[in-house]
Amino acid sequence: MSIISLEVGDLSGLVFLIVLIMFGPALLFLVIGLIARKKNQKAAKIFYILAGVYLLISLGICGSLMA
């Protein structure tokens, strides 16, 4: 009977995934806001606010997980 090793190897993929979750949606909202700025100022402003709020919350939650 062999013992399965529970050692953790390279975690760079996990760190990349957490960083992607932290900044991905905020950057997506920012890009959508920049595209929508030409057509609708009010919608662009809402996307900017969503990007800022998401970034603030994700940096708090994911930042505490990474610390």
mmCIF file of C-alpha atoms in Angstrom:
data_model
loop_
_atom_site.group_PDB
_atom_site.id
_atom_site.type_symbol
_atom_site.label_atom_id
_atom_site.label_comp_id
_atom_site.label_asym_id
_atom_site.label_seq_id
_atom_site.Cartn_x
_atom_site.Cartn_y
_atom_site.Cartn_z
ATOM 1 C CA MET A 1 0.000 0.000 0.000
ATOM 2 C CA SER A 2 1.529 3.295 -1.064
ATOM 3 C CA ILE A 3 1.079 6.506 0.834
ATOM 4 C CA ILE A 4 -0.223 9.424 -1.213
ATOM 5 C CA SER A 5 1.899 12.513 -0.735
ATOM 6 C CA LEU A 6 -0.015 15.592 0.382
ATOM 7 C CA GLU A 7 2.825 18.002 -0.254
ATOM 8 C CA VAL A 8 1.918 21.168 -2.065
ATOM 9 C CA GLY A 9 3.977 21.815 -5.162
ATOM 10 C CA ASP A 10 4.044 24.942 -7.288
ATOM 11 C CA LEU A 11 1.207 27.337 -6.416
ATOM 12 C CA SER A 12 1.866 29.929 -9.108
ATOM 13 C CA GLY A 13 -1.295 28.903 -10.958
ATOM 14 C CA LEU A 14 -3.390 29.496 -7.856
ATOM 15 C CA VAL A 15 -1.850 32.918 -7.303
ATOM 16 C CA PHE A 16 -2.521 33.791 -10.957
ATOM 17 C CA LEU A 17 -6.150 32.693 -10.565
ATOM 18 C CA ILE A 18 -6.643 34.848 -7.465
ATOM 19 C CA VAL A 19 -5.080 37.867 -9.211
ATOM 20 C CA LEU A 20 -7.323 37.241 -12.216
ATOM 21 C CA ILE A 21 -10.377 37.178 -9.955
ATOM 22 C CA MET A 22 -9.187 40.374 -8.266
ATOM 23 C CA PHE A 23 -8.587 42.462 -11.373
ATOM 24 C CA GLY A 24 -10.380 40.684 -14.243
ATOM 25 C CA PRO A 25 -13.992 41.810 -13.769
ATOM 26 C CA ALA A 26 -12.959 45.327 -12.770
ATOM 27 C CA LEU A 27 -10.920 45.699 -15.958
ATOM 28 C CA LEU A 28 -13.796 44.240 -17.970
ATOM 29 C CA PHE A 29 -16.238 46.784 -16.495
ATOM 30 C CA LEU A 30 -13.745 49.566 -17.207
ATOM 31 C CA VAL A 31 -13.377 48.532 -20.853
ATOM 32 C CA ILE A 32 -17.163 48.258 -21.256
ATOM 33 C CA GLY A 33 -17.504 51.726 -19.710
ATOM 34 C CA LEU A 34 -14.939 53.160 -22.118
ATOM 35 C CA ILE A 35 -16.761 51.617 -25.072
ATOM 36 C CA ALA A 36 -20.176 52.765 -23.826
ATOM 37 C CA ARG A 37 -18.939 56.316 -23.177
ATOM 38 C CA LYS A 38 -19.419 57.274 -26.830
ATOM 39 C CA LYS A 39 -23.041 56.126 -26.947
ATOM 40 C CA ASN A 40 -24.405 56.628 -23.444
ATOM 41 C CA GLN A 41 -22.727 58.724 -20.754
ATOM 42 C CA LYS A 42 -25.008 57.516 -17.962
ATOM 43 C CA ALA A 43 -24.376 53.830 -18.676
ATOM 44 C CA ALA A 44 -20.623 54.464 -18.853
ATOM 45 C CA LYS A 45 -20.712 56.171 -15.475
ATOM 46 C CA ILE A 46 -22.529 53.169 -13.981
ATOM 47 C CA PHE A 47 -19.887 50.804 -15.370
ATOM 48 C CA TYR A 48 -17.114 52.991 -13.915
ATOM 49 C CA ILE A 49 -18.790 52.861 -10.508
ATOM 50 C CA LEU A 50 -19.235 49.083 -10.782
ATOM 51 C CA ALA A 51 -15.564 48.694 -11.685
ATOM 52 C CA GLY A 52 -14.476 50.769 -8.688
ATOM 53 C CA VAL A 53 -16.747 48.978 -6.233
ATOM 54 C CA TYR A 54 -15.759 45.542 -7.519
ATOM 55 C CA LEU A 55 -12.079 46.441 -7.323
ATOM 56 C CA LEU A 56 -12.450 47.750 -3.771
ATOM 57 C CA ILE A 57 -14.308 44.663 -2.570
ATOM 58 C CA SER A 58 -12.106 42.164 -4.404
ATOM 59 C CA LEU A 59 -8.912 43.746 -3.111
ATOM 60 C CA GLY A 60 -10.292 43.474 0.399
ATOM 61 C CA ILE A 61 -11.443 39.868 0.149
ATOM 62 C CA CYS A 62 -8.733 38.407 -2.102
ATOM 63 C CA GLY A 63 -6.076 40.584 -0.534
ATOM 64 C CA SER A 64 -6.881 39.179 2.872
ATOM 65 C CA LEU A 65 -6.737 35.648 1.447
ATOM 66 C CA MET A 66 -3.296 36.275 -0.040
ATOM 67 C CA ALA A 67 -1.879 37.852 3.116
#
